[in-house]
XYZ file of C-alpha atoms in Angstrom:
450
model
C 103.763 112.802 62.494
C 103.210 109.183 61.796
C 100.035 110.876 59.791
C 102.311 112.447 57.820
C 104.398 109.831 57.462
C 102.109 107.258 56.537
C 100.484 110.189 53.637
C 103.529 110.745 51.912
C 104.152 107.081 51.750
C 101.067 106.831 50.134
C 101.913 109.111 47.794
C 105.053 107.816 46.902
C 103.570 104.947 45.739
C 100.494 107.061 43.641
C 103.659 109.606 42.547
C 105.190 106.697 39.816
C 102.062 106.093 38.157
C 101.091 109.737 38.309
C 104.552 110.908 36.700
C 103.601 108.751 34.082
C 100.627 109.156 32.919
C 101.511 113.497 33.490
C 104.824 112.435 30.630
C 102.261 110.853 28.176
C 99.937 113.354 28.613
C 102.546 115.630 27.763
C 104.207 113.564 24.728
C 100.605 112.877 23.420
C 100.210 116.849 22.627
C 103.068 117.780 21.371
C 101.607 115.095 18.453
C 98.119 116.327 18.800
C 100.077 119.824 17.985
C 102.338 118.804 15.130
C 99.170 117.271 13.964
C 97.456 119.734 13.740
C 100.170 122.295 12.359
C 100.972 119.212 9.373
C 97.876 119.474 8.701
C 97.612 123.500 8.314
C 100.599 123.338 5.643
C 99.001 120.661 3.653
C 96.334 122.445 3.241
C 98.661 125.340 1.234
C 98.315 124.670 -2.254
C 101.442 124.166 -3.226
C 102.053 122.411 0.013
C 105.024 125.026 1.022
C 105.456 127.677 3.224
C 107.812 130.370 3.701
C 110.384 129.763 6.389
C 109.296 131.804 9.384
C 105.394 130.756 9.334
C 107.756 127.073 9.256
C 109.388 128.037 12.412
C 106.745 129.497 13.668
C 104.506 125.832 13.497
C 107.397 124.247 15.143
C 107.094 126.571 18.302
C 103.930 126.202 18.934
C 103.993 122.707 17.981
C 107.225 122.522 20.597
C 108.890 119.721 18.326
C 111.926 120.023 15.708
C 111.060 117.525 12.942
C 107.129 116.464 12.484
C 107.157 113.219 10.010
C 103.264 112.009 8.921
C 102.407 108.526 7.310
C 99.832 109.129 5.032
C 97.389 106.964 2.211
C 101.348 104.395 3.063
C 103.234 107.094 2.288
C 106.046 108.929 4.759
C 106.023 112.436 4.084
C 108.721 114.765 6.189
C 106.403 117.934 7.085
C 107.944 120.273 9.134
C 111.822 120.639 9.986
C 114.506 122.380 11.374
C 117.982 122.743 11.957
C 119.221 119.928 15.116
C 121.880 120.132 16.918
C 122.142 116.531 17.666
C 121.459 113.187 16.783
C 118.575 111.163 17.891
C 119.248 109.181 21.308
C 116.458 107.699 22.109
C 112.704 106.875 20.516
C 109.412 106.260 22.401
C 106.376 104.805 20.759
C 103.278 105.482 22.917
C 101.361 103.332 19.958
C 102.301 99.516 22.549
C 103.366 101.223 25.474
C 102.148 99.125 29.128
C 101.437 100.567 32.018
C 105.199 99.788 33.566
C 107.312 100.794 30.030
C 105.696 104.013 30.817
C 106.597 104.040 33.704
C 110.137 102.824 33.546
C 110.945 105.377 30.330
C 109.722 108.208 33.206
C 111.731 107.506 35.586
C 114.441 107.257 33.412
C 113.719 110.693 32.072
C 113.770 111.991 36.055
C 116.689 110.466 36.689
C 118.625 111.533 33.363
C 119.421 115.464 33.160
C 121.369 115.827 29.758
C 119.645 117.505 26.797
C 119.059 114.715 24.382
C 116.975 115.085 21.090
C 114.460 111.977 21.353
C 111.651 110.908 19.306
C 107.838 110.341 19.425
C 106.341 107.844 18.191
C 101.818 107.622 18.077
C 99.152 107.533 16.113
C 97.229 111.010 14.402
C 93.581 111.895 16.027
C 90.800 111.690 14.112
C 92.390 109.327 11.752
C 94.005 111.798 9.486
C 96.711 108.899 8.980
C 98.682 106.043 10.115
C 101.228 107.505 11.752
C 103.235 110.513 13.252
C 106.882 111.144 14.576
C 108.328 113.741 16.211
C 111.635 115.151 17.714
C 112.108 117.254 20.034
C 114.309 118.074 22.922
C 113.762 116.204 25.929
C 115.168 119.085 28.721
C 111.689 120.977 28.627
C 109.841 117.615 29.281
C 111.795 116.540 31.976
C 111.646 120.485 33.956
C 107.809 119.898 33.002
C 107.829 116.578 34.792
C 109.837 118.216 37.468
C 107.610 120.905 38.847
C 104.398 118.453 38.693
C 105.985 116.615 40.634
C 107.216 119.945 43.023
C 103.251 120.701 42.971
C 101.830 116.937 44.209
C 104.682 117.021 46.952
C 103.179 120.031 47.943
C 99.792 119.534 47.597
C 101.053 115.678 49.280
C 102.292 118.138 52.550
C 99.384 120.207 52.633
C 97.069 116.969 52.851
C 98.980 115.159 55.638
C 99.291 117.977 57.575
C 95.172 118.638 57.095
C 94.833 114.493 57.806
C 97.027 114.990 60.753
C 95.532 117.602 62.484
C 91.704 116.421 61.946
C 92.847 112.905 63.282
C 94.611 114.211 66.299
C 91.717 116.205 67.206
C 89.722 113.252 66.261
C 92.307 110.713 68.408
C 91.993 113.025 71.118
C 88.108 113.205 71.476
C 87.562 109.603 71.309
C 91.030 108.076 72.894
C 92.871 110.030 74.475
C 90.151 111.803 76.877
C 88.662 108.711 77.959
C 92.283 106.957 77.950
C 93.121 109.588 80.437
C 89.476 109.472 82.596
C 89.956 106.093 82.703
C 93.572 106.353 84.577
C 92.313 108.955 87.178
C 89.069 106.491 87.708
C 91.917 104.530 88.374
C 94.177 106.258 90.898
C 91.029 107.468 92.552
C 89.409 104.311 93.234
C 92.940 103.692 93.992
C 93.293 105.932 96.561
C 90.103 104.691 98.597
C 89.198 101.073 97.432
C 86.208 99.968 99.576
C 84.307 103.718 98.360
C 82.356 102.251 96.581
C 81.290 105.783 94.949
C 84.386 105.416 93.668
C 83.769 102.752 91.326
C 83.969 103.474 87.417
C 80.935 104.245 85.314
C 81.230 103.645 81.531
C 80.376 106.149 79.270
C 83.231 105.935 76.764
C 81.546 106.015 73.647
C 84.147 103.915 71.659
C 83.197 100.099 72.212
C 86.773 98.867 72.984
C 87.374 101.402 75.986
C 83.451 101.053 76.824
C 84.310 97.128 77.066
C 87.458 97.750 79.374
C 85.541 100.538 81.474
C 82.789 97.373 81.997
C 85.522 95.373 82.384
C 86.996 97.797 85.216
C 84.058 98.311 86.615
C 83.357 94.643 87.383
C 86.940 93.539 89.472
C 86.464 96.848 91.763
C 82.980 95.603 92.341
C 84.248 92.300 93.042
C 87.305 93.767 94.910
C 85.749 96.312 97.068
C 82.999 93.446 98.437
C 86.318 91.272 98.929
C 87.724 94.259 100.739
C 84.607 94.736 102.485
C 83.954 90.821 103.593
C 88.326 91.250 105.217
C 87.015 93.462 107.206
C 84.467 91.640 108.931
C 86.629 88.819 108.743
C 89.447 90.706 110.627
C 86.728 92.200 113.146
C 85.273 89.482 113.618
C 89.091 87.114 114.272
C 90.072 90.068 117.042
C 86.066 89.705 118.281
C 86.491 85.987 118.744
C 89.820 86.400 120.738
C 88.289 88.172 122.671
C 85.946 85.878 123.464
C 87.953 82.624 123.373
C 90.125 84.314 125.693
C 87.328 84.732 128.253
C 85.819 81.624 127.104
C 89.330 79.451 127.576
C 88.587 80.986 131.667
C 85.396 80.215 131.768
C 85.759 76.242 130.150
C 88.827 75.812 132.764
C 86.758 77.018 135.720
C 84.041 74.339 134.307
C 86.470 71.547 133.550
C 87.359 71.342 137.145
C 84.213 70.925 138.201
C 83.627 68.457 135.920
C 86.434 66.455 137.238
C 84.561 66.279 140.678
C 81.504 65.469 139.011
C 82.954 62.348 137.703
C 84.234 60.851 141.363
C 81.190 61.150 141.970
C 79.150 57.426 143.070
C 75.479 58.146 140.795
C 76.430 55.197 138.154
C 74.384 58.083 135.270
C 76.589 60.644 136.142
C 79.574 58.684 136.108
C 78.080 57.150 132.424
C 77.640 61.284 131.540
C 81.264 62.469 132.851
C 83.900 61.404 130.654
C 81.709 63.089 127.599
C 81.551 66.553 128.817
C 85.071 66.097 130.313
C 86.068 65.503 126.400
C 84.008 67.982 124.984
C 85.148 70.660 127.210
C 88.668 69.648 126.531
C 87.879 69.910 122.916
C 86.687 73.697 123.485
C 89.334 74.511 125.715
C 92.127 73.656 123.223
C 89.611 75.052 119.946
C 90.181 78.252 121.852
C 93.974 77.442 122.849
C 94.355 77.008 119.399
C 92.743 80.458 117.842
C 94.344 82.318 121.090
C 97.851 81.030 119.860
C 97.449 81.368 116.369
C 95.499 85.190 116.824
C 94.241 85.324 112.918
C 91.441 83.272 110.784
C 94.182 80.640 109.371
C 93.884 77.027 110.701
C 97.227 75.346 112.630
C 98.595 72.418 110.163
C 97.184 68.608 111.526
C 98.719 67.143 114.069
C 98.365 63.359 111.675
C 98.275 60.302 113.960
C 97.037 57.013 113.697
C 92.827 56.655 114.980
C 89.859 54.768 114.312
C 87.430 55.509 112.578
C 83.725 54.487 113.659
C 84.646 55.474 117.694
C 84.659 59.149 115.806
C 81.714 58.965 113.781
C 79.578 57.734 116.788
C 80.873 60.155 119.024
C 79.739 62.776 116.758
C 76.982 61.340 116.049
C 75.809 61.119 119.555
C 76.271 64.744 120.592
C 73.514 65.962 117.739
C 71.657 63.159 118.855
C 71.647 64.954 122.144
C 71.196 68.356 120.119
C 67.714 66.691 118.273
C 66.093 67.516 121.323
C 62.384 67.027 120.345
C 62.482 67.584 116.376
C 61.941 64.347 113.973
C 65.000 64.523 113.067
C 67.198 61.118 112.561
C 70.847 60.069 113.053
C 71.820 57.330 111.610
C 75.325 56.052 111.263
C 77.105 52.698 109.297
C 78.909 50.551 110.408
C 82.743 50.827 109.906
C 84.290 48.675 112.126
C 87.345 47.785 111.133
C 89.307 50.854 109.368
C 91.618 53.409 110.748
C 92.866 56.558 109.493
C 95.849 58.575 109.514
C 93.893 62.914 110.491
C 93.780 64.820 112.912
C 91.316 63.767 115.350
C 90.551 66.685 116.521
C 89.975 68.791 113.680
C 88.274 65.985 111.475
C 85.750 65.666 114.554
C 84.926 69.711 113.853
C 84.749 69.009 109.851
C 82.195 66.051 110.267
C 80.413 67.981 113.176
C 79.482 70.740 111.544
C 78.008 68.721 108.370
C 76.122 66.949 110.565
C 75.458 70.099 112.598
C 73.544 72.217 109.525
C 71.568 69.547 107.985
C 69.949 68.866 111.561
C 69.762 72.806 111.866
C 68.296 72.792 108.589
C 65.715 69.576 109.009
C 64.439 70.496 112.680
C 62.841 73.570 110.421
C 61.061 71.565 108.651
C 57.277 70.049 109.557
C 58.681 66.736 108.050
C 60.601 63.972 109.409
C 64.581 63.885 108.887
C 66.928 61.577 108.169
C 70.555 62.372 108.139
C 73.177 58.818 107.256
C 76.488 59.286 107.878
C 78.738 56.353 106.105
C 82.438 56.046 106.451
C 84.543 53.762 104.039
C 88.190 53.715 101.987
C 89.765 53.031 98.966
C 92.843 52.245 97.895
C 94.328 56.201 98.497
C 91.088 58.089 100.179
C 89.545 57.670 103.303
C 85.563 58.176 102.767
C 83.124 60.071 104.745
C 79.706 60.624 103.422
C 77.110 62.722 104.765
C 73.031 62.458 103.161
C 70.161 64.275 104.381
C 66.994 64.435 103.496
C 66.089 67.782 103.167
C 65.228 70.812 100.539
C 68.399 70.741 99.211
C 70.456 73.962 99.190
C 69.265 77.077 98.112
C 71.276 78.875 94.567
C 73.001 81.326 96.674
C 74.576 79.418 98.712
C 75.346 77.158 96.232
C 77.378 79.832 94.194
C 78.770 81.059 97.537
C 79.894 77.068 98.843
C 82.334 77.076 101.223
C 82.669 81.381 100.898
C 82.091 82.941 104.753
C 79.096 85.507 105.398
C 77.876 84.393 101.938
C 76.688 80.650 101.949
C 74.218 79.962 104.923
C 72.357 77.256 103.816
C 69.157 78.582 106.716
C 67.838 81.478 107.108
C 70.425 83.714 109.513
C 73.416 81.450 108.403
C 76.195 82.614 108.485
C 78.442 79.728 106.060
C 80.886 79.537 108.090
C 80.816 75.792 109.221
C 81.147 75.110 105.526
C 83.955 77.429 105.094
C 85.983 76.257 107.800
C 85.468 72.565 107.561
C 86.626 73.167 103.786
C 89.811 75.067 104.957
C 90.164 71.767 107.902
C 90.532 69.660 104.971
C 92.523 71.380 102.611
C 94.874 71.802 105.108
C 94.844 67.313 104.960
C 95.828 67.693 101.743
C 91.536 66.207 100.494
C 89.464 68.337 99.583
C 84.919 68.171 100.718
C 82.704 68.441 98.084
C 78.433 68.896 97.175
C 77.665 65.948 95.709
C 74.554 66.551 94.809
C 71.984 68.815 96.485
C 68.312 69.127 95.431
C 64.403 68.340 96.625
C 65.902 64.825 97.197
C 68.126 65.685 99.725
C 71.713 67.001 99.557
C 74.920 64.775 99.942
C 78.725 66.097 101.086
C 81.538 64.209 100.577
C 85.035 64.001 102.854
C 88.334 62.948 100.821
C 91.042 62.644 102.891
C 94.230 60.760 100.552
C 96.163 58.359 102.508
C 99.482 59.276 101.915
C 100.184 63.131 101.359
């Protein structure tokens, strides 16, 4: 329907100049026939013919009178009685396009059978001017018939064009769109089935781009759902393990309390650290069970000194170094007090330091980890730097993503993901400052006002 309407609109724009051209040709033909009739009369020996022959010449020319100007003399060559006076004159010699179209529209609008004068130039230079008079109604009837023929032809062309366009649109656009919608519904029914991901097949460039974009979206979504499923399974497993581990650690904590009462100086020195570690593990298990899913509880902010916390992390990691050639250094940050969740900050720093230690332990060359604390007017900062080989590209591209951002073979990337979430819970940010052949630097930024 739209195609038919558009074609008809185009035909209307074509109709006006076309009907004007038809009118001009119609009048020009009358002038030429009148000129031939006039020449036939002038060829007579006495320039006189009988009335019947004159009437026949005028009927053949389809005019009432013919005036021919030759040798600067205006001569009425053929004449017949007229029942009305001349009401309108049209000069075809100097008429522009706009004038011709305007005159044509006026004839179509006017339904009176007027007598009109038409002036033109004789063909073949047979004179200076030729002028005829004629009735307007035959011209108007011929123009209407011509217009109706144009309308019929336009309707036929419009119908053929619309049919061809309809079939083309169905083949090139509608069917691929139906296929695209069907693929989307099929995928929505089971988004975890990778066989449901659309394979671009459309021939139209725009539709193929849409299918490609949908394929990328479905691929990412399927991977995300698969990862979330793994996280959900892991959360259930962690909850079960935490339940049993809490019971084991509680019993171990009771035994450690008895060890603390020993008179052995070395035991007395080590026992408090063991008890603190057990208490921290019990609290972690309880928080996992109380929450019951893969999110962290809001931080409980307290005031504490930065130095003892960092020293506790460094000392614990030094014990885990064993016989590997890895050194862990802590810069002196005495005097800095901060506000944060002490247990969560311990986990943040220890996760990053532990990752660096495990990577450096795999190398044959000596490794070094530097832990540096500091503060500005707005932030508390903790920097963990190492001289390791740097993070692989996959780890950098998927930094802080569980199961994707592991820095070593067999690593899950959970440590960095957990640390990033804990820092975000404090309103801060964990950022990778640099990584490469000279080592890796992480920066923990915690705001002083949340």
